[in-house]
Short mmCIF file of C-alpha atoms and ligand atoms in Angstrom, two decimals:
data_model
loop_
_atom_site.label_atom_id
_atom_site.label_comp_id
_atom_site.label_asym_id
_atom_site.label_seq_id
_atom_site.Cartn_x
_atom_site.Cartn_y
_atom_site.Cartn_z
CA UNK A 88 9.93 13.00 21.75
CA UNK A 89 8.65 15.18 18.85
CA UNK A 90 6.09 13.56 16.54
CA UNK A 91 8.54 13.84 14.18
CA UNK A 92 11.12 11.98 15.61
CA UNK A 93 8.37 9.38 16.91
CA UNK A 94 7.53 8.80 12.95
CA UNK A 95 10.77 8.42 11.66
CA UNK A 96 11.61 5.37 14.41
CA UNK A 97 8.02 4.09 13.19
CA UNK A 98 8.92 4.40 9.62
CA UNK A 99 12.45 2.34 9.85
CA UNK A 100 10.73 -0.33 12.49
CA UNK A 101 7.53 -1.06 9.52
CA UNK A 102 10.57 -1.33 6.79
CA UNK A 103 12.46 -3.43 8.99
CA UNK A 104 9.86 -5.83 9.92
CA UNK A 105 8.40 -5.49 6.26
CA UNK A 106 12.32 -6.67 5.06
CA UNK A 107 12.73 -9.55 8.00
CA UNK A 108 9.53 -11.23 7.02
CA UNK A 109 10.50 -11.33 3.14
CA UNK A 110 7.65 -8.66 2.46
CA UNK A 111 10.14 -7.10 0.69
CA UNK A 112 13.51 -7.36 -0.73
CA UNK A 113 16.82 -5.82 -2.35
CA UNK A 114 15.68 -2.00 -2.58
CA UNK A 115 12.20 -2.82 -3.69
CA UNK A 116 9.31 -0.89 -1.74
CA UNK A 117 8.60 1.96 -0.21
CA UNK A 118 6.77 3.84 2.48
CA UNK A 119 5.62 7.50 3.65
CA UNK A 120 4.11 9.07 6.32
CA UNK A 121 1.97 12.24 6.55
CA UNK A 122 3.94 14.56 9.05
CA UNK A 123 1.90 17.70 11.15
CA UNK A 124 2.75 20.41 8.80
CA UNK A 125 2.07 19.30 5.54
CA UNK A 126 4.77 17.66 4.35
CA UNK A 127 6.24 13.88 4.54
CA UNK A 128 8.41 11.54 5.76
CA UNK A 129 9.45 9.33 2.63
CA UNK A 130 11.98 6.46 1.93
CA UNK A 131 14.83 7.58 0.06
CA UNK A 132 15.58 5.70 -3.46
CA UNK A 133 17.80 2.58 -3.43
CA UNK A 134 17.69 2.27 0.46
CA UNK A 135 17.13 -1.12 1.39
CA UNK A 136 13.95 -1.33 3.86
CA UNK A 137 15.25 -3.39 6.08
CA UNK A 138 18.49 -0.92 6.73
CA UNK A 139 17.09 2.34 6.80
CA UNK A 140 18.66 5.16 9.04
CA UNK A 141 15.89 7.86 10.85
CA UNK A 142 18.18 10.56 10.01
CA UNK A 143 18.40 9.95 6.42
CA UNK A 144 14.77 9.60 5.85
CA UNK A 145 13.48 11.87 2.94
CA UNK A 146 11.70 14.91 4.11
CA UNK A 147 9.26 16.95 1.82
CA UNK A 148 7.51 20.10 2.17
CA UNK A 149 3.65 19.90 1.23
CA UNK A 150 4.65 21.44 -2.08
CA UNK A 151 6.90 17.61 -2.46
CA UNK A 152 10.24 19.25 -2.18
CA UNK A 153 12.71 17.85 -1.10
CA UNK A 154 13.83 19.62 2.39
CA UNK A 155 16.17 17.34 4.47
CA UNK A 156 17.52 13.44 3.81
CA UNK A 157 18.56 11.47 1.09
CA UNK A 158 16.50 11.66 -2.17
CA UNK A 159 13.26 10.32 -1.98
CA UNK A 160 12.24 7.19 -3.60
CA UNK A 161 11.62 7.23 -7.67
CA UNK A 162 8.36 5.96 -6.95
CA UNK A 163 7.44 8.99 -5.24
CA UNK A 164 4.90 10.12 -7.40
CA UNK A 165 2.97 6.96 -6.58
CA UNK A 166 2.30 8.27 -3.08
CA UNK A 167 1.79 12.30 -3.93
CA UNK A 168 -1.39 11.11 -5.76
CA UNK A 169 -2.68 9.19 -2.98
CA UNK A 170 -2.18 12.72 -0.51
CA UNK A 171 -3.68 14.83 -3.33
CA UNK A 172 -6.66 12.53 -3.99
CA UNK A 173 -7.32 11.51 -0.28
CA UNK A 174 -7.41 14.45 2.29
CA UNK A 175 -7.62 11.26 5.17
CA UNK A 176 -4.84 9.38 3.85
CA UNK A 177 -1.74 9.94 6.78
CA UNK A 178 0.76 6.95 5.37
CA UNK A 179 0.93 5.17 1.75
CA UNK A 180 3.21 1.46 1.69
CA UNK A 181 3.94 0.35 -1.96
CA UNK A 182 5.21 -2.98 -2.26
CA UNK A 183 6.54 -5.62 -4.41
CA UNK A 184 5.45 -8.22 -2.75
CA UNK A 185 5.16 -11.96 -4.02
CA UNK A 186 1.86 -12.97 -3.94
CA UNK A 187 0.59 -9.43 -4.93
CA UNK A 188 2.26 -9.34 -7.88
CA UNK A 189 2.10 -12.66 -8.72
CA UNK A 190 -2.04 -11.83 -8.85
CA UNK A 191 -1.06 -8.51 -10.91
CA UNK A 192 0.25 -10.91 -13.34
CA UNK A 193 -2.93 -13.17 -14.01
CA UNK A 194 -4.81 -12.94 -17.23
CA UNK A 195 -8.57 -12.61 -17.00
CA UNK A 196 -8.61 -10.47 -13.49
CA UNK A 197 -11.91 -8.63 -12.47
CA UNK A 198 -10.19 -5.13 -13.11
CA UNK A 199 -12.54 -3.54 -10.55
CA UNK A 200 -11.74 -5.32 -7.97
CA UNK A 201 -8.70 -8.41 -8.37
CA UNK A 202 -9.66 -10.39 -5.22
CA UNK A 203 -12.90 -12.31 -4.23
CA UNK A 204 -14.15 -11.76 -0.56
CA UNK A 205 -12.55 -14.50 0.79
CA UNK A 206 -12.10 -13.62 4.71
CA UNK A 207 -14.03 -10.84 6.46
CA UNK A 208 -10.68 -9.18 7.18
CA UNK A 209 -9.92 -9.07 3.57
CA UNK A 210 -13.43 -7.09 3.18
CA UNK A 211 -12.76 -4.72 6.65
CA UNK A 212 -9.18 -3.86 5.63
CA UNK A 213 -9.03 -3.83 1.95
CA UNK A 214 -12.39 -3.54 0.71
CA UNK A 215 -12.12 -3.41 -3.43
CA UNK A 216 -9.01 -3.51 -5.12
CA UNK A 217 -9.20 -2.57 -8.67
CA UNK A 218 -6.18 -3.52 -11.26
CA UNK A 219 -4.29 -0.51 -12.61
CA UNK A 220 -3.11 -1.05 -16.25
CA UNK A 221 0.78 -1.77 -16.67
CA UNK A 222 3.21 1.18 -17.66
CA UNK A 223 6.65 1.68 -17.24
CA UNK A 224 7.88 2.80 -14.10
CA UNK A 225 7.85 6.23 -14.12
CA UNK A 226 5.83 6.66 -17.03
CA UNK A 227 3.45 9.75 -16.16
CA UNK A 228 0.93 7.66 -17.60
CA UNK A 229 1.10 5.70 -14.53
CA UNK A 230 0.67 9.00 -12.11
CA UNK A 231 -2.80 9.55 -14.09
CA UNK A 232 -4.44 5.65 -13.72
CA UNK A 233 -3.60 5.42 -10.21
CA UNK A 234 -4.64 9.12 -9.24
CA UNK A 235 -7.73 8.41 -11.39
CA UNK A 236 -8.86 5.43 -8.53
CA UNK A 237 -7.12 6.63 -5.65
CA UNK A 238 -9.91 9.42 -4.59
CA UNK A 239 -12.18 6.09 -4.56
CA UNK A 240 -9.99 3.41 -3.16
CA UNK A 241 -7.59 3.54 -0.25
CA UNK A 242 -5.94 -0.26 -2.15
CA UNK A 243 -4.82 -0.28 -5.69
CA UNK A 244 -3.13 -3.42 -7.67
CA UNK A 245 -0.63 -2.26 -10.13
CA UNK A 246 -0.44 -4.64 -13.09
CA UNK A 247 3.00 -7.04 -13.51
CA UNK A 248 4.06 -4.46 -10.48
CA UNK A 249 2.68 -4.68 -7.15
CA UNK A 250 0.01 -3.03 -4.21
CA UNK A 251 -0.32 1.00 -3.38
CA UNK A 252 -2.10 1.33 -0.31
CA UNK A 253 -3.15 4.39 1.89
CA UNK A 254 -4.04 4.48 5.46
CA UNK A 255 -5.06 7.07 8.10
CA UNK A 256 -2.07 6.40 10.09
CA UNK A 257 1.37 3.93 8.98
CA UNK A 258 -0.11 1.27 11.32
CA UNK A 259 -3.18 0.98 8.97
CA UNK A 260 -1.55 0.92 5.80
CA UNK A 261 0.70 -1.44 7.06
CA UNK A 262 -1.90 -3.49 8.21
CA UNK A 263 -3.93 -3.55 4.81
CA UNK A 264 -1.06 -4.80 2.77
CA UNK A 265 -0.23 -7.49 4.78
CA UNK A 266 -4.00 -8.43 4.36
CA UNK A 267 -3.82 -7.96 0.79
CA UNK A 268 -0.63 -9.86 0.69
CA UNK A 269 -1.86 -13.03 2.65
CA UNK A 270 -5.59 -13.21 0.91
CA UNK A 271 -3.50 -12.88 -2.39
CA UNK A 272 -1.57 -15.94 -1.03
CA UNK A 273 -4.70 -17.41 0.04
CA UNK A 274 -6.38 -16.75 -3.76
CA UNK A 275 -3.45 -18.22 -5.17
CA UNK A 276 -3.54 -21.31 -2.97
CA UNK A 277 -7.36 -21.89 -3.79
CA UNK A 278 -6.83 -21.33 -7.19
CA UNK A 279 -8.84 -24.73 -8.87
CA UNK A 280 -10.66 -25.12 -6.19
CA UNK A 281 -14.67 -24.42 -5.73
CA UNK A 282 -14.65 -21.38 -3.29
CA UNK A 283 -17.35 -20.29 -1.22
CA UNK A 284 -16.95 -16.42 -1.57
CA UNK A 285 -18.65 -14.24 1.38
CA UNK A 286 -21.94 -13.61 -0.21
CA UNK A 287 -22.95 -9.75 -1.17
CA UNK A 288 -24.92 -9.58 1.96
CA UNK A 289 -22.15 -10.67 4.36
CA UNK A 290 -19.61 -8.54 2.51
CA UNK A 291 -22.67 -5.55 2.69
CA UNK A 292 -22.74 -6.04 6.89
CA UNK A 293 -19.15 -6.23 6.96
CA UNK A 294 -18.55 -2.92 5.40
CA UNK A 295 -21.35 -1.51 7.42
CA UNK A 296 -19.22 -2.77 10.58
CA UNK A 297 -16.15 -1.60 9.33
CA UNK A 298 -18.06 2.15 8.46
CA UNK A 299 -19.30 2.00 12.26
CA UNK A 300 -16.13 1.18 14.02
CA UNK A 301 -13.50 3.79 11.86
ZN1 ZN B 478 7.10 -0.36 -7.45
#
């Protein structure tokens, strides 16, 4: 099987389980993959995650034209400035997910970084998470804040919107935003509640671990 055809199965099985678990919903969301020459993989626009078909994946040339598939999702532009700004990132996964957005959506947030270290998988996976103002979708506006953090951060909170994460391969992107999704379920549960954060040193070793062991 060619890696292409391998990532295109991969792609459809991470929207599929993303859509089964209520991760995501109507067309919401979407996900791309780095392939071997350059270009992507991308999900096309109002495709449903939890139906997508291999074949009609979109399929961009490293210039982000449109080659082969259905057209790609609107929110495109939200994973070309992850590529351009991280030369390791192989596989972006925006979501609209409920408890992610329902954080983007509290007043008083730390802007550089949304979530206290609750869980040491939070810190390995996710790290920071900084809070990108709101703009219209689609406003270029947006492009520019998010490409501003994304050479910095592979996790970035999108105000009243939702999570844009990058990975090295689909399995770790995937894997961050379900972290991010369940400590921002875990935040929100806690909320009123005296927390014991991880304390600057633990969250220090943990990120000295996580440097270690990529
Ligand atoms: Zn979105």
């Amino acid at each position: 099987m060619s890696t292409e055809t391998r990532l295109r199965e991969q792609l459809c099985r991470c929207g599929e389980s993303l859509f089964r678990r209520g991760l995501t919903f109507g067309s919401s969301g979407n996900l791309s993959v780095a392939l071997p020459d350059g270009g992507w993989l991308m999900t096309p626009t109002n495709a449903s995650l939890g139906d997508l078909d291999p074949a009609g994946l979109s399929k961009l040339d490293a210039g982000g034209r449109l080659v082969a598939g259905d057209k790609p999702t609107k929110e495109a532009f939200l994973h070309r400035v992850f590529y351009a700004r991280r030369p390791t990132c192989e596989a972006v996964v925006h979501l609209h997910s409920t408890h992610s957005v329902a954080v983007s959506c509290l007043c008083g947030l730390d802007t550089a970084d949304c979530l206290p270290p609750i869980t040491a998988y939070y810190v390995m996976r996710v790290g920071k998470l900084p809070l990108v103002p709101y703009f219209p979708p689609g406003d270029a506006a947006l492009a520019e804040a998010v490409g501003a953090l994304a050479g910095r951060h592979h996790a970035v909170l999108l105000a009243n919107h939702g999570p844009v994460v990058g990975g090295t391969s689909l399995q770790a992107a995937m894997d961050a935003t379900e972290e991010l999704e369940e400590t921002a379920k875990l935040f929100l549960m806690l909320r009123g509640s005296a927390i014991r954060p991880l304390t600057p040193d633990e969250v220090a070793d943990l990120r000295a671990r996580a440097a270690t062991s990529a």
